[in-house]
Coordinates of C-alpha atoms in Angstrom, one line a residue:
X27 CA 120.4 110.0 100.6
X28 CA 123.9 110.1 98.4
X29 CA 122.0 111.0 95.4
X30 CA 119.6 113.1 96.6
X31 CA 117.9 114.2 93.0
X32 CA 119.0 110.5 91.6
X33 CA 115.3 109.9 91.1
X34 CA 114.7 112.4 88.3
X35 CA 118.0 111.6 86.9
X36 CA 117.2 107.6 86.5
X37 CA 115.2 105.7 85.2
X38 CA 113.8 102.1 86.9
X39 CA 115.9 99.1 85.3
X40 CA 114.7 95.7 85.3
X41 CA 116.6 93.2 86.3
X42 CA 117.8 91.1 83.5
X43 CA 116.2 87.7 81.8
X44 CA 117.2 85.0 79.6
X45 CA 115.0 85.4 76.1
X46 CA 111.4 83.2 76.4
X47 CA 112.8 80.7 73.9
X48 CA 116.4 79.6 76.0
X49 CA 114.7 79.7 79.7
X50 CA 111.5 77.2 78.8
X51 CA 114.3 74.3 77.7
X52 CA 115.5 73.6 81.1
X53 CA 114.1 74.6 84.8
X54 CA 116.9 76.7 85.9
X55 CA 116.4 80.4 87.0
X56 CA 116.7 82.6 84.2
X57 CA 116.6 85.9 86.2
X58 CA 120.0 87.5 86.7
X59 CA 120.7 89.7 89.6
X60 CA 122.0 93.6 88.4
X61 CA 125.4 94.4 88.3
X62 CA 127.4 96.7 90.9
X63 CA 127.3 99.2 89.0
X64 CA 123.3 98.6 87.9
X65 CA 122.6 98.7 91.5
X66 CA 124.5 101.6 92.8
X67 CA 122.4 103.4 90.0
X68 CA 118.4 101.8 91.5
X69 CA 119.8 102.8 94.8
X70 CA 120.4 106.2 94.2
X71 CA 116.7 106.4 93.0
X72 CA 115.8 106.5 96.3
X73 CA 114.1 109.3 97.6
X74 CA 114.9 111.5 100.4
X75 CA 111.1 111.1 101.2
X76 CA 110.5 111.5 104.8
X77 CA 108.2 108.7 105.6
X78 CA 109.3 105.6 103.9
X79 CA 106.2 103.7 103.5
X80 CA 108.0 101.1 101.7
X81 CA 108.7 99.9 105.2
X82 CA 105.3 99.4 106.5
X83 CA 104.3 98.2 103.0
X84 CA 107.1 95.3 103.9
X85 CA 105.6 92.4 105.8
X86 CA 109.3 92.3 107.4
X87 CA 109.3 96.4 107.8
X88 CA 113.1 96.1 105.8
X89 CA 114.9 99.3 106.5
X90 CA 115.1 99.5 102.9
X91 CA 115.7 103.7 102.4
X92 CA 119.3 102.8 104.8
X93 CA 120.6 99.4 102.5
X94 CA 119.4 101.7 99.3
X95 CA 121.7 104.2 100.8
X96 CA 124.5 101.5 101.6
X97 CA 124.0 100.3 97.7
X98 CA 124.7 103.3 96.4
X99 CA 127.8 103.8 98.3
X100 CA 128.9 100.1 97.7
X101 CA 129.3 99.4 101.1
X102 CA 128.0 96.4 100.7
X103 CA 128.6 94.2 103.8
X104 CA 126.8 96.6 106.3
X105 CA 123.6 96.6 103.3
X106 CA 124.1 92.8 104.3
X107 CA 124.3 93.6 108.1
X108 CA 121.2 95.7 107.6
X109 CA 119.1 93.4 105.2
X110 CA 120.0 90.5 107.3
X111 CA 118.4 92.6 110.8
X112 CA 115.1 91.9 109.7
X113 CA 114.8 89.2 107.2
X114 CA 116.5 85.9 107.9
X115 CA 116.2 85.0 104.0
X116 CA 116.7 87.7 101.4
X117 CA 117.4 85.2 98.8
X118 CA 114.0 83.5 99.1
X119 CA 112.1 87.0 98.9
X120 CA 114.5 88.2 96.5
X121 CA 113.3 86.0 94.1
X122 CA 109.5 85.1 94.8
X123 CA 108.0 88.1 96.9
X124 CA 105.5 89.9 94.9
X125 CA 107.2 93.3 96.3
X126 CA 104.6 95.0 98.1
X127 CA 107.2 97.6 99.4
X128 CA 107.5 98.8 96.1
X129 CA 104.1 99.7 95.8
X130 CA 103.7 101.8 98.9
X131 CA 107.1 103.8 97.4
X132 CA 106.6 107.0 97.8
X133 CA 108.0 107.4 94.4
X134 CA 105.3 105.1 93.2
X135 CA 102.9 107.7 93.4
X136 CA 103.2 109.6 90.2
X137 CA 106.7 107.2 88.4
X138 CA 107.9 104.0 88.5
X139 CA 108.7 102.8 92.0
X140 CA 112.4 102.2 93.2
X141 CA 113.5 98.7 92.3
X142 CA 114.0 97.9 96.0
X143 CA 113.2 93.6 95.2
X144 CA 116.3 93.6 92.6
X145 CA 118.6 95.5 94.7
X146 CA 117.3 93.1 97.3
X147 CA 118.3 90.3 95.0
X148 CA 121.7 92.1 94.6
X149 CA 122.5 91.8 98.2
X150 CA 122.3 88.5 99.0
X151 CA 123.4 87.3 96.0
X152 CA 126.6 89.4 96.4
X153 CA 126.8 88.5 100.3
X154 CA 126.8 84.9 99.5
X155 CA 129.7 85.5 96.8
X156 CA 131.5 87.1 99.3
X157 CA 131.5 84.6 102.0
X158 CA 130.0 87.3 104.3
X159 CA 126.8 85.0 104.8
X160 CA 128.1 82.6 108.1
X161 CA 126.9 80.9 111.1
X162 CA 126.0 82.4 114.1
X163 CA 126.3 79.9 116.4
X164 CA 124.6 80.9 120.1
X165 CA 127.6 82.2 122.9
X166 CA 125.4 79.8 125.3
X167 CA 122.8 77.3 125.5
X168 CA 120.0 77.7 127.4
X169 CA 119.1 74.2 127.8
X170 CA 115.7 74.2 126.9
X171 CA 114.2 72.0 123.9
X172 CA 111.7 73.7 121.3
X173 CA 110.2 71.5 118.3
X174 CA 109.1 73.3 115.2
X175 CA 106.6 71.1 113.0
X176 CA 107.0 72.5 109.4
X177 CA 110.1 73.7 107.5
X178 CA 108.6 76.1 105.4
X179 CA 109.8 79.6 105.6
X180 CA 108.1 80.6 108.8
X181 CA 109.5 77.3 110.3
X182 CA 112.9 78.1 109.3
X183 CA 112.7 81.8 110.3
X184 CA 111.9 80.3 114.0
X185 CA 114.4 77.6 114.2
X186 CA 116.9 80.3 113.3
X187 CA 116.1 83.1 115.4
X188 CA 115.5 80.3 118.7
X189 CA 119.2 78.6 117.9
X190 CA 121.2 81.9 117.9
X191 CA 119.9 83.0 121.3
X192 CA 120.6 79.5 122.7
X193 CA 117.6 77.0 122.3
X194 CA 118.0 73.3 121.2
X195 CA 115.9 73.7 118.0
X196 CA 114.3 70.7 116.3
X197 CA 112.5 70.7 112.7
X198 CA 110.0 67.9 112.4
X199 CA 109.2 68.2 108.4
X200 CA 107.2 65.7 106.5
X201 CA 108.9 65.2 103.5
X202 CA 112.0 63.7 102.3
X203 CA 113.1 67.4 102.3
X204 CA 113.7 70.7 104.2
X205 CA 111.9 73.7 102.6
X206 CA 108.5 72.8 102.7
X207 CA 106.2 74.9 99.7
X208 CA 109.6 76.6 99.2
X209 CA 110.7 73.2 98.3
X210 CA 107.9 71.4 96.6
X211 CA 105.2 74.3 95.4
X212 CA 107.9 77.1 93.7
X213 CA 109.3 76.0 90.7
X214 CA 113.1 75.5 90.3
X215 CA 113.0 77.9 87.5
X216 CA 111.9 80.9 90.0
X217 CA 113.7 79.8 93.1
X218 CA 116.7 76.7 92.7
X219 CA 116.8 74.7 95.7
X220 CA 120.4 75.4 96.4
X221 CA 119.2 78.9 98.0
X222 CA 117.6 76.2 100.5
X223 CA 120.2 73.4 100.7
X224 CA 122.8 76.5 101.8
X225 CA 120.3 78.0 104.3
X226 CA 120.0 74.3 106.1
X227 CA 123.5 74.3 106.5
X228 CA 124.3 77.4 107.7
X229 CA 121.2 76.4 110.2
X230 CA 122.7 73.3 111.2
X231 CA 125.8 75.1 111.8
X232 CA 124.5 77.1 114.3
X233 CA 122.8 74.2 116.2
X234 CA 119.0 73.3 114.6
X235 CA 118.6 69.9 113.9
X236 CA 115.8 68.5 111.1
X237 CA 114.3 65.5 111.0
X238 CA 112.8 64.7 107.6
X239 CA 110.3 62.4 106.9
X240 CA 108.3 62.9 110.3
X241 CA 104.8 63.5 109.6
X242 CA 103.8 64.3 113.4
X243 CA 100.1 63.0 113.8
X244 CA 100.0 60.8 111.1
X245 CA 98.9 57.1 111.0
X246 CA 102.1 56.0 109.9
X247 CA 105.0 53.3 111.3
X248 CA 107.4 56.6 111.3
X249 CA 104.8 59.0 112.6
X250 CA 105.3 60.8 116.1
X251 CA 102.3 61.5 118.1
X252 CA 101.6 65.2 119.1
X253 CA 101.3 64.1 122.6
X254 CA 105.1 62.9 122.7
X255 CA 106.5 66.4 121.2
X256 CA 104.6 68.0 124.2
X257 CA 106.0 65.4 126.6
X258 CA 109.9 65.5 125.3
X259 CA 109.8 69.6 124.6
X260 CA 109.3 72.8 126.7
X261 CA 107.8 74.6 123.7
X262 CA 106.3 73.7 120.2
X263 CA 105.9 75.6 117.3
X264 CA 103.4 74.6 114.9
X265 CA 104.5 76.0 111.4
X266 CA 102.9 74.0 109.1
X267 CA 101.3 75.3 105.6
X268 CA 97.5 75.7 104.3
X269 CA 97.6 72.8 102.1
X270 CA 93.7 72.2 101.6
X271 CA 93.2 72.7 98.1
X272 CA 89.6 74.2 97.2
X273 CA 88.1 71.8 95.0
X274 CA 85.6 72.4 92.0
X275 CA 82.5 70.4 92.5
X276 CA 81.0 69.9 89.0
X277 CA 80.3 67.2 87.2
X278 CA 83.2 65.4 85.5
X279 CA 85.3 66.1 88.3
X280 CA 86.6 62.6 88.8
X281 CA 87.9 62.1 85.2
X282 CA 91.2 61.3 84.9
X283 CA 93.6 64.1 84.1
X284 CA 92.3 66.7 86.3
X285 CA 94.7 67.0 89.3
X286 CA 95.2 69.5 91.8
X287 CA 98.1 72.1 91.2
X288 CA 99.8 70.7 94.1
X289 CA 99.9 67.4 92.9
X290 CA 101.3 68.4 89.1
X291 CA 103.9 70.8 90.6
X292 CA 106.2 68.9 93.5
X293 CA 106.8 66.0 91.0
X294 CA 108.4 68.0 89.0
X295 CA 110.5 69.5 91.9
X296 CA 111.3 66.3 92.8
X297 CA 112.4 65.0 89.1
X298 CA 115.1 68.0 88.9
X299 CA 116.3 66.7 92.3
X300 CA 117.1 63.8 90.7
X301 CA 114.3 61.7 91.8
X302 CA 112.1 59.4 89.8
X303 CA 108.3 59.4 89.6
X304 CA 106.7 56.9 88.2
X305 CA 104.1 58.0 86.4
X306 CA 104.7 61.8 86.0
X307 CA 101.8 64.0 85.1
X308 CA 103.5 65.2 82.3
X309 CA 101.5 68.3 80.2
X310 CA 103.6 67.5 76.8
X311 CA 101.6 67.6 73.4
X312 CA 98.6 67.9 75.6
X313 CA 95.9 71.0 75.8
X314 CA 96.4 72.5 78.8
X315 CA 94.0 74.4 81.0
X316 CA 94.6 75.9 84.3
X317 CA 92.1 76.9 86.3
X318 CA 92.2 79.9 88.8
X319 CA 94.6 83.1 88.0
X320 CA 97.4 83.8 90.4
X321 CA 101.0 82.2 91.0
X322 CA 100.1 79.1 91.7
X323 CA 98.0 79.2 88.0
X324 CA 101.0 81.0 87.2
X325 CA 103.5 78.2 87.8
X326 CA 101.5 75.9 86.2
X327 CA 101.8 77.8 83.4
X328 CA 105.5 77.6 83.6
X329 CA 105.4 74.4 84.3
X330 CA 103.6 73.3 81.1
X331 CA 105.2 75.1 78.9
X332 CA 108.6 73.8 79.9
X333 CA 107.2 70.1 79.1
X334 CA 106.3 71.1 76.1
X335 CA 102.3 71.2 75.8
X336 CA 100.6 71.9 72.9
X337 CA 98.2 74.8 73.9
X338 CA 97.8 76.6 77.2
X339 CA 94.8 78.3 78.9
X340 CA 94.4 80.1 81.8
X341 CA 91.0 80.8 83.5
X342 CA 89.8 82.7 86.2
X343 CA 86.6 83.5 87.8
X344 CA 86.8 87.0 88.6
X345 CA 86.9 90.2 85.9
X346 CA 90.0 91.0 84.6
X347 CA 91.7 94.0 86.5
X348 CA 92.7 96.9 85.3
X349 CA 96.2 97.2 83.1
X350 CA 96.7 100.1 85.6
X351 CA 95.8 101.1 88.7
X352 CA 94.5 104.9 89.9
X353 CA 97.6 105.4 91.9
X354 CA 96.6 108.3 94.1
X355 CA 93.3 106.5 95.0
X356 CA 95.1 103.5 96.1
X357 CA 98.8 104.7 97.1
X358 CA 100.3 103.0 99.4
X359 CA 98.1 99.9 99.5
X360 CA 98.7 97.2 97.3
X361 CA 96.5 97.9 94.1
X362 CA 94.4 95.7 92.1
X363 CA 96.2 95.7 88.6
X364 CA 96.4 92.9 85.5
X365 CA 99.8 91.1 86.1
X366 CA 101.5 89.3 83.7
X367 CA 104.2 86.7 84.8
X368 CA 107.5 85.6 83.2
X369 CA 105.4 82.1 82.9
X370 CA 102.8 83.8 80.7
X371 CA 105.1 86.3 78.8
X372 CA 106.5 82.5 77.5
X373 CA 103.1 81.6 76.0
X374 CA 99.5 81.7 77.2
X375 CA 95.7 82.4 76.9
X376 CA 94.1 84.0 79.5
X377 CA 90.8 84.4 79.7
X378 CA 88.5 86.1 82.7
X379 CA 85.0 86.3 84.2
X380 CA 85.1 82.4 82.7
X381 CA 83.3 79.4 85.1
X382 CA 83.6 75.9 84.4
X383 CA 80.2 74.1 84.8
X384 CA 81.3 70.7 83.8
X385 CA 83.8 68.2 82.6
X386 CA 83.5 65.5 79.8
X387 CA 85.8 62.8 78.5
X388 CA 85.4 59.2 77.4
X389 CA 86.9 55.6 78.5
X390 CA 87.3 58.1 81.9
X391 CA 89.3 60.1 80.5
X392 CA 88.8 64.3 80.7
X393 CA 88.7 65.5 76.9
X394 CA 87.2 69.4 77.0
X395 CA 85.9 71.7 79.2
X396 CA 82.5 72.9 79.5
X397 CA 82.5 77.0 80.0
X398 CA 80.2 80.1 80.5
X399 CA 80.9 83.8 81.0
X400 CA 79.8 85.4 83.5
X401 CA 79.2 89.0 85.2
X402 CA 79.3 90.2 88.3
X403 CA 77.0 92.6 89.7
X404 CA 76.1 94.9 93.3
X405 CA 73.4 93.0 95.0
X406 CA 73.2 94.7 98.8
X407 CA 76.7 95.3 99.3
X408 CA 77.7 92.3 98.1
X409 CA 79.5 91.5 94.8
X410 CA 77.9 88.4 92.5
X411 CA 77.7 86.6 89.8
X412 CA 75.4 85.5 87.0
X413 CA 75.5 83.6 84.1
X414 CA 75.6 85.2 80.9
X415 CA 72.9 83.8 78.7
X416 CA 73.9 81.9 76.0
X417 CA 77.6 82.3 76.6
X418 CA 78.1 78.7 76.7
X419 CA 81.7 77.3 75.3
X420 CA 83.9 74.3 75.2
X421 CA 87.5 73.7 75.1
X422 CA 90.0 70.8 74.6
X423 CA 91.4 69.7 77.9
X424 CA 93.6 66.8 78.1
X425 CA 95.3 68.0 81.3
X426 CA 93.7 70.3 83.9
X427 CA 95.3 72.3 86.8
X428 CA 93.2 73.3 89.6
X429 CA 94.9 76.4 91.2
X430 CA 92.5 77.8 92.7
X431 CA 94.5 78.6 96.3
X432 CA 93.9 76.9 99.9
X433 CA 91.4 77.0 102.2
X434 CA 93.3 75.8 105.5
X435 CA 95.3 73.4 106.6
X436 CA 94.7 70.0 106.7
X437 CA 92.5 68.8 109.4
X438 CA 92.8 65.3 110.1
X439 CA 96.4 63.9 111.9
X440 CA 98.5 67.0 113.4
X441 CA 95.4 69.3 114.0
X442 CA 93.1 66.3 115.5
X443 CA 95.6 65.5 117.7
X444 CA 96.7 68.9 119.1
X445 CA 93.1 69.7 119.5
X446 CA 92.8 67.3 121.7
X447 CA 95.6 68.5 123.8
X448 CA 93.3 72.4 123.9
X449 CA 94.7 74.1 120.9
X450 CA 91.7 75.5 119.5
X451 CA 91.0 76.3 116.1
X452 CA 89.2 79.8 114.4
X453 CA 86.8 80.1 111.9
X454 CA 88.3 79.4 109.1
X455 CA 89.7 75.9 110.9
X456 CA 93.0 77.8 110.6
X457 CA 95.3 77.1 114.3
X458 CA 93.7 80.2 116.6
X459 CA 96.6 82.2 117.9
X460 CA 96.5 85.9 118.3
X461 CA 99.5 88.5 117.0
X462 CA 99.1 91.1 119.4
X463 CA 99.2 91.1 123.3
X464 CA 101.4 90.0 125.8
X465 CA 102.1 86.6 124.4
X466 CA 101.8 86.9 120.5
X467 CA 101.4 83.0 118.5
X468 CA 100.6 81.2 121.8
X469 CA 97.8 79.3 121.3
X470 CA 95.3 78.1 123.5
X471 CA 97.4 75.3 124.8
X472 CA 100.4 78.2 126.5
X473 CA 103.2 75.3 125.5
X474 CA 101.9 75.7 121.4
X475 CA 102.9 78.3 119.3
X476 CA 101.4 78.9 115.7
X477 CA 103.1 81.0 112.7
X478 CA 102.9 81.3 109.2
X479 CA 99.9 79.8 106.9
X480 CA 99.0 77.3 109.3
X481 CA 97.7 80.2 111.7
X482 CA 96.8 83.2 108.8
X483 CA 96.1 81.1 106.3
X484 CA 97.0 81.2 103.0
X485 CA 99.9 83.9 102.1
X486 CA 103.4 85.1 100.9
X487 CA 106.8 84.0 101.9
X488 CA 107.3 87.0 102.9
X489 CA 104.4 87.2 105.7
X490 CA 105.6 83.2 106.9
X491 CA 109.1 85.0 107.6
X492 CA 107.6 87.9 109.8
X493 CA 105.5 85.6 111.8
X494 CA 107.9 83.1 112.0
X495 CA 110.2 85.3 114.0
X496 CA 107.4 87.3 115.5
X497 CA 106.5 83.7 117.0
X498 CA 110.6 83.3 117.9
X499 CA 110.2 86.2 120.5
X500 CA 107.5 85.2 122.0
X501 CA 108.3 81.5 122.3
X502 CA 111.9 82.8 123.8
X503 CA 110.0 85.0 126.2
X504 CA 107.7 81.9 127.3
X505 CA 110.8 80.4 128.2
X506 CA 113.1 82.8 129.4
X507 CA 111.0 85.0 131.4
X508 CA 112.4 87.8 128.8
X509 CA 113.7 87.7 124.9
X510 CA 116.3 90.2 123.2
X511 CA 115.0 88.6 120.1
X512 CA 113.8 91.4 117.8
X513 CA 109.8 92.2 117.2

């Protein structure tokens, strides 16, 4: 490494933030990338270590010691080069992966982990202020046609990887926009959409077209059936998301005001695109509370408190973690440890081990929240939980977000009718499709291909990029015999 005692002469450095009270006037990102300078200084943290776990802790296995290095040198076109060899989208993960390289840092163990997601954040940023971020259109075509339902991150890793060796790459995509969850589930103020709009060009560029507003398998006038993609392509890539929220079955359920977080959050993506909704679910002056504790909670939380609500509450069903974790016990797995966000740091209650037993309201409308504590005990193995007796509460509720993750994708349209064409499902009704063996993400109809939540379910953006170009390879391989595409 250049600086090879730099971490004990360094400290960490976050990157820096507008103050609580500017950012939640406007949705625009409020994280600033470090300086030059800044990040020469978190590179040079980096440990001669040996074994850099940070790069089996990456989903993407980022050669993270070597751009560190780069960093600290400020050569920062080959950091580029070498950030760009494994992860298609560095702005994207940049800004919304919760790091989990930094917690297998072999740093990490006993100090503060290398800031390897800001100098991340660093790179790209400065690549794309460079012009060093370009097209890399293929040096020949191959002739053969592969469509790619879904242009979420594992979609767009795909398209990209199959267009530079050649392929004629078409994104079907659902909405009136390219991005998909990228798009319309992350809040502008965390990732702006221009990181997306920018990508699509430079995609386009090198020869992917997308087609927007293409729900394949739905019941629609503009819907295409599955059977047609499998007729008009010699591969297809299914790369859709988990979007089946889970549901909270209690009474009271069906009062107005109680919505889905993915049904508050993508209208107000779409307002700062300079849409109108009629009808906004808008949290102002109201008494929020969000049900279920991690980002998606999260950004509702952000969300809320950018329109202005009059109280906030976050729940969630399971005990509140520790503030920190035992890091030899759990080093270099990602640990179990209370997390606060930039959304709560701007104004929050959270509360834990809470369950919500029913909803009440008049004239239909949802007006507080019935609550009880609960604990959760060993009972054969198995983690429970039981009511607290006589922990009973309520709380004022004129708006609440259910965020309480996904449990597949959905079922009916695109899955019915592949299904019928042999692509099987597994257990959790997610598309079956193995990652290991001689074909990796081919399904059981050899044509299909699955990556990204529609296959694992539920997961980062980070994990969606990996499979998406895991899947690439393979699907290049179907085609070609053989595939120079990386694994």
């Amino acid at each position: 490494m250049g600086k090879i005692t730099g971490f004990k002469e360094f400290d960490r450095l976050s990157e820096p933030a507008l103050p609580t009270t500017e950012r939640v006037k406007n949705f625009k990102e409020f994280v600033l990338h470090l300086s030059d300078e800044e990040a020469k200084t978190q590179g040079a943290r980096c440990m001669d270590c040996g074994i850099p776990f940070c790069q089996s802790g990456c989903p993407v296995n980022n050669i993270i010691p070597d751009f560190n290095d780069l960093v600290f040198r400020q050569n920062w076109q080959e950091a580029l080069t070498t950030l760009h060899s494994t992860n298609n989208f560095p702005e994207f993960t940049g800004r919304v992966c919760p790091a989990p390289c930094e917690a297998s840092c072999t740093l990490n163990i006993n100090d503060d982990a290398v800031g390897i997601k800001s100098i991340e954040h660093a790179i790209i940023d400065k690549g794309w202020e460079m012009g060093w971020v370009v097209p890399q259109p293929p040096k020949r075509k191959t002739g053969k046609r592969v469509a790619i339902v879904g242009s979420g991150p594992a979609g767009l890793a795909a398209a990209q990887q199959l267009a530079r060796v050649g392929h004629d790459v078409i994104v079907f995509e659902k909405n009136d926009r390219i991005g998909g969850l990228l798009r319309y589930g992350i809040p502008d103020f965390k990732m702006e959409k221009s990181h997306i709009d920018r990508r699509v060009a430079q995609m386009q560029a090198e020869g992917v077209q997308f087609r927007v507003s293409q729900h394949i398998g739905a019941s629609l006038a503009n819907s295409t059936p599955a059977s047609v993609l499998m007729a008009d392509f010699d591969a297809v890539v299914l790369a859709g998301g988990a979007e089946q929220p889970r549901d909270l079955p209690v009474p009271g359920r069906d009062l107005d005001g109680i919505h889905f977080a993915m049904d508050f959050l993508p209208q107000q993506n779409k307002v700062v695109a300079g849409d109108k909704i009629a009808n906004q679910t808008m949290a102002t002056g109201k008494h929020v509370v969000v049900i279920g504790g991690g980002d998606t909670g999260s950004d509702c939380v952000g969300t809320s408190n950018r329109h202005g609500a009059a109280s906030i509450a976050q729940f969630e069903l399971m005990p509140m973690p520790p503030e920190e974790e035992i890091k030899p016990l759990v080093w270099p797995y990602w640990p179990v440890k209370l997390r606060t966000s930039s959304s709560h740091e701007e104004g929050c209650e959270r509360d834990w081990s809470v369950a919500t037993k029913r909803f009440e309201g008049s004239n239909g409308k949802v007006e507080k929240l019935i609550a009880a504590r609960v604990e959760w005990k060993d009972q054969g193995g198995q983690m429970r939980m039981q009511e607290v007796p006589g922990s009973e509460f309520e709380m004022k509720a004129d708006l609440v977000l259910l965020a309480m993750g996904f449990v597949a994708p959905t079922q009916t349209g695109l899955l019915e009718q592949f299904a019928a064409l042999g692509v099987e499902k597994d257990q959790r009704q997610n598309v079956k499709a193995a990652t290991e063996g001689t074909m990796a993400y081919q399904t059981t109809n050899p044509k299909v291909f699955a990556a990204g939540d529609m296959r694992r379910g539920q997961s980062l953006v980070v994990w969606a990029i990996r499979e998406g170009r895991q899947c690439a390879r393979s699907v290049d391989e179907y085609l070609m015999g053989t595939s120079d595409l990386p694994r």
